[in-house]
Short mmCIF file of C-alpha atoms in Angstrom, two decimals:
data_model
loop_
_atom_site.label_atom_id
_atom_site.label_comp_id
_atom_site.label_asym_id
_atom_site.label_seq_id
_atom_site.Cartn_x
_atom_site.Cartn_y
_atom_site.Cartn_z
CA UNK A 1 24.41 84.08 -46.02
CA UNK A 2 21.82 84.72 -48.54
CA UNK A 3 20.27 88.03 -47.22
CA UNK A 4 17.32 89.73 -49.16
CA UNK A 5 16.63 93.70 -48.98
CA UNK A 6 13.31 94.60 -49.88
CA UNK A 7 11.04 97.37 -49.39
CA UNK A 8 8.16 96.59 -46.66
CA UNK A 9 4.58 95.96 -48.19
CA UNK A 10 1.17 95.23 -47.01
CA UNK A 11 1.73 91.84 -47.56
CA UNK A 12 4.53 91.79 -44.98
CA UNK A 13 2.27 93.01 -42.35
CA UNK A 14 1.85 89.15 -41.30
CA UNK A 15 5.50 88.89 -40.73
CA UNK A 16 6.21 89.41 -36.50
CA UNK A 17 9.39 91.22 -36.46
CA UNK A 18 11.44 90.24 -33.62
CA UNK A 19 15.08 91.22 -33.85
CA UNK A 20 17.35 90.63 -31.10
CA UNK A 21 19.14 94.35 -30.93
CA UNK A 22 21.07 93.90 -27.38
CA UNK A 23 24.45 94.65 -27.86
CA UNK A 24 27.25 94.59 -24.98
CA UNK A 25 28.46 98.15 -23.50
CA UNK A 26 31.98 97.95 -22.61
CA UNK A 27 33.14 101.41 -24.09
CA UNK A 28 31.54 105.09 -24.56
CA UNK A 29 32.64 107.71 -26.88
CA UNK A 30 33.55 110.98 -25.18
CA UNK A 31 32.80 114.30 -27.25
CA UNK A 32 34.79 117.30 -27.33
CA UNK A 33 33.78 119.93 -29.68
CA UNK A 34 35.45 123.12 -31.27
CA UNK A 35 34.04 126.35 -33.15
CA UNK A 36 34.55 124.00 -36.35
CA UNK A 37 34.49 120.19 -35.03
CA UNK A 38 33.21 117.58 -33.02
CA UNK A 39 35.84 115.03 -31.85
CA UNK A 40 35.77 111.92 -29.75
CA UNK A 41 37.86 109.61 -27.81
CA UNK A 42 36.43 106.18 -26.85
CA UNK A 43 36.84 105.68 -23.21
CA UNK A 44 36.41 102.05 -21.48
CA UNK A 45 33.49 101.49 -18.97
CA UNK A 46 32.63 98.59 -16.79
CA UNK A 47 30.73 96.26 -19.16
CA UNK A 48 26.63 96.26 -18.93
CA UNK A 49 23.70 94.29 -21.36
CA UNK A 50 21.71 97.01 -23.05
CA UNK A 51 18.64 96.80 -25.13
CA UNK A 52 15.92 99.21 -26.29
CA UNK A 53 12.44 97.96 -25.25
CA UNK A 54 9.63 97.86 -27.42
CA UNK A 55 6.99 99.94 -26.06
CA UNK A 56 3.64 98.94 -27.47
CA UNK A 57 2.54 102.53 -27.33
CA UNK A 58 5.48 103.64 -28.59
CA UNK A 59 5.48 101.51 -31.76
CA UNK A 60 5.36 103.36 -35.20
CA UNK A 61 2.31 102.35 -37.05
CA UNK A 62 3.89 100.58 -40.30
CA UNK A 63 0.95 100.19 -41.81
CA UNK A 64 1.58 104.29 -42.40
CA UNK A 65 5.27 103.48 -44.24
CA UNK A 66 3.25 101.58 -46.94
CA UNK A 67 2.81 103.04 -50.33
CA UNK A 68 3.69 106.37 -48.87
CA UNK A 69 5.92 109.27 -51.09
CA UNK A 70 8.09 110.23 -48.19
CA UNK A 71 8.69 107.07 -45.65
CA UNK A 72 9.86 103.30 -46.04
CA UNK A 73 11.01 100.44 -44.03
CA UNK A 74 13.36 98.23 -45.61
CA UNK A 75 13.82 94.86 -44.40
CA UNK A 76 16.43 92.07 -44.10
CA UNK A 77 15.48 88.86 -44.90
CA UNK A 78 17.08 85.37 -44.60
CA UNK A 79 14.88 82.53 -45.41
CA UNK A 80 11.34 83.14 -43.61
CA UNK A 81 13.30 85.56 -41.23
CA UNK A 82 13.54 89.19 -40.98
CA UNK A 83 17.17 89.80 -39.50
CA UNK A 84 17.56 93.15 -40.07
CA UNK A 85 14.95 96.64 -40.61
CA UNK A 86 15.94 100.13 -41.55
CA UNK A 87 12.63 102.88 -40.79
CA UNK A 88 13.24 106.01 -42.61
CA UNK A 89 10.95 109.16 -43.41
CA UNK A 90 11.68 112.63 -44.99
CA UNK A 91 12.85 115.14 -42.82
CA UNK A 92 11.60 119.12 -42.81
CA UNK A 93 14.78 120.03 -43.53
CA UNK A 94 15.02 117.44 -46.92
CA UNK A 95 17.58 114.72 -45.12
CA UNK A 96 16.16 111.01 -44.98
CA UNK A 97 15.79 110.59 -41.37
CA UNK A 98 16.43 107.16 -39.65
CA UNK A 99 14.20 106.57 -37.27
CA UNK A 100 15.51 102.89 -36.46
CA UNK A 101 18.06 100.52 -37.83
CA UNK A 102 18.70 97.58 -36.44
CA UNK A 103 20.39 93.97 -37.41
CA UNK A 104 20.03 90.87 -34.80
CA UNK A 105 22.35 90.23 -32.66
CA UNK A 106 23.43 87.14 -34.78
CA UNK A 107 23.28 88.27 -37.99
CA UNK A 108 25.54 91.33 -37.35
CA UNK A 109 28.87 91.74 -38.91
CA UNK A 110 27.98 90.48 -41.89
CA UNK A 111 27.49 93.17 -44.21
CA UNK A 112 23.31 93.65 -43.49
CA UNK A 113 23.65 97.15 -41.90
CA UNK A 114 25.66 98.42 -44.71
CA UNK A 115 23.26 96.58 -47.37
CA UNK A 116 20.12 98.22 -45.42
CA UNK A 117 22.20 101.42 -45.56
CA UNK A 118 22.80 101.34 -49.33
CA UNK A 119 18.74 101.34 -49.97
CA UNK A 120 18.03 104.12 -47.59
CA UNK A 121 20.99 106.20 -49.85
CA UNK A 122 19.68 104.99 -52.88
CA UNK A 123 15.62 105.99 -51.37
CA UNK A 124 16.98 109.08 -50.21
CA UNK A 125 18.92 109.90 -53.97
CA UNK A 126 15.94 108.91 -55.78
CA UNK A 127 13.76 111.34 -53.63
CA UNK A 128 16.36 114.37 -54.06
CA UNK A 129 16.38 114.08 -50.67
CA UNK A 130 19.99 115.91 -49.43
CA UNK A 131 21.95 113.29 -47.63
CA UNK A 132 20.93 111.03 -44.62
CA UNK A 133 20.72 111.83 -40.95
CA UNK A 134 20.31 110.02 -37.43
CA UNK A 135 20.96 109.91 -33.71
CA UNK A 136 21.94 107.11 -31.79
CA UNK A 137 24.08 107.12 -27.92
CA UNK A 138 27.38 107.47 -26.62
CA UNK A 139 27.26 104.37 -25.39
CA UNK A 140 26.50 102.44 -28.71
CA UNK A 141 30.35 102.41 -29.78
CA UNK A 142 29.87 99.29 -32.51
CA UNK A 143 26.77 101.47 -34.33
CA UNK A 144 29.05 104.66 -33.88
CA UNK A 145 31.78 103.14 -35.74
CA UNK A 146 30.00 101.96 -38.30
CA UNK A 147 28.25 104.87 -39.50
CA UNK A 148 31.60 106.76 -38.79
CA UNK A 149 33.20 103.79 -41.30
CA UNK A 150 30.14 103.84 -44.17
CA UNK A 151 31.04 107.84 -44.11
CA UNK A 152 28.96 109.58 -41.47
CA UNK A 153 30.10 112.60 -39.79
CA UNK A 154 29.20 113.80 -36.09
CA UNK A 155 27.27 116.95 -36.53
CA UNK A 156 25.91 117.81 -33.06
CA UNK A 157 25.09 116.04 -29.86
CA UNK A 158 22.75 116.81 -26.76
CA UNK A 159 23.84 115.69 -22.95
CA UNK A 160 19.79 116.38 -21.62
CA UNK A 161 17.75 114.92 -24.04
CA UNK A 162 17.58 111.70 -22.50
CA UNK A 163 16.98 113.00 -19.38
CA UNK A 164 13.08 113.82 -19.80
CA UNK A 165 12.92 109.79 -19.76
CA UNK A 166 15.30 108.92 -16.99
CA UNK A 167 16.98 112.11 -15.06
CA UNK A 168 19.76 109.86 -14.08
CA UNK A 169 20.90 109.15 -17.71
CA UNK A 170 24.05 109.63 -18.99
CA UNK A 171 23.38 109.20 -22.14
CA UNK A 172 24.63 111.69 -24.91
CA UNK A 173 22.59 111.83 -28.10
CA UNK A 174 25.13 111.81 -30.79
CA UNK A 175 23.47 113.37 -34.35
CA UNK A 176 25.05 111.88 -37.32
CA UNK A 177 24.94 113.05 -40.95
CA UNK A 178 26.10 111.66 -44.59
CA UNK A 179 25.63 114.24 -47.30
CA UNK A 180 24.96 113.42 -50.99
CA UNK A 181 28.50 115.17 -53.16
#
C-alpha cells in the first residue's frame, strides 16, 4: 500500500474528500473513575452500523487550515485518493487539538491512522505545542484502542454532552490525551 501523508494546500481544494468512516458497534467501553484514575471495561452490546454525517453547515471551512500558524489538515493519499484526514488546531490551553481523524473503512488497519498520527506529533513538537488531545465515544471501541495503543491516556469524560443533540443518547464523550516527555 503506497500511502502518502502530506500537509493540505490550496491546491488540494479540488480534491472531494469522501471517506467512508462507518465502523460496526458491537462493544462499548464502560468508565469507572477514582480520585486518581479513569478505568474501563469493554462491555458487549447488540451490534448496530454507525456513521457521523456530514452536515453541510457543520463543515469546517478548510480553506481557513491553509497557510495558517496554528491549524493543519493532513491527508492520506493512495494514488488519486484521499483515504485518510487528520484536522488539528492549537488549543487555549497549548495541546494540538484533533478535531477529526478519520481513515476509510477499507483502508483501515493498515498503519494510516498511526502515520496521520505521527505528523500531528511531529506538527504539534515543532509548534512547542504540549502534547495532543481529543474526544471521541464510548461506543467507538476500535478508535479507543488505538489511541489507548499509540499511548493516549483517558483524562476525563462527560455522560450529557451529547445530549444537547439527541436527549436520548447514550453516548459518553471520552477525552483523551498524549503528553510530549
Amino acid at each position: 500500500m503506497g500511502v502518502t501523508i502530506k500537509k493540505f494546500t490550496g491546491e488540494d481544494l479540488d480534491y472531494s474528500v469522501i471517506i467512508n468512516d462507518r465502523f460496526t458497534v458491537d462493544s462499548i467501553l464502560f468508565l469507572t473513575a477514582t480520585e486518581h484514575s479513569i478505568q474501563y471495561t469493554v462491555k458487549k452490546v447488540l451490534p448496530y452500523e454507525k456513521q457521523y454525517s456530514e452536515d453541510p453547515d457543520n463543515l469546517l471551512d478548510l480553506q481557513k487550515y491553509i497557510d495558517h500558524p496554528d491549524k493543519a489538515i493532513f491527508l492520506a493519499i493512495e494514488g488519486n485518493d484521499i483515504v485518510g484526514l487528520v484536522i488539528v488546531r492549537r488549543n487555549w490551553n497549548e495541546f494540538a487539538y484533533i478535531e477529526d481523524i478519520k481513515v476509510d473503512q477499507k483502508y483501515r488497519r493498515h498503519g494510516i491512522g498511526r502515520l496521520l498520527m505521527d505528523k500531528v506529533k511531529d506538527w504539534a513538537q515543532d509548534n512547542r505545542m504540549t502534547g495532543i488531545m481529543l474526544e471521541t465515544q464510548n461506543n467507538n471501541v476500535g478508535a479507543c484502542k488505538f489511541y489507548e495503543r499509540y499511548g493516549f491516556f483517558i483524562g476525563g469524560f462527560d455522560k450529557y454532552v451529547y445530549k444537547g443533540i439527541n436527549q436520548l443518547s447514550d453516548e459518553i464523550a471520552i477525552y483523551w490525551y498524549f503528553i510530549f516527555e
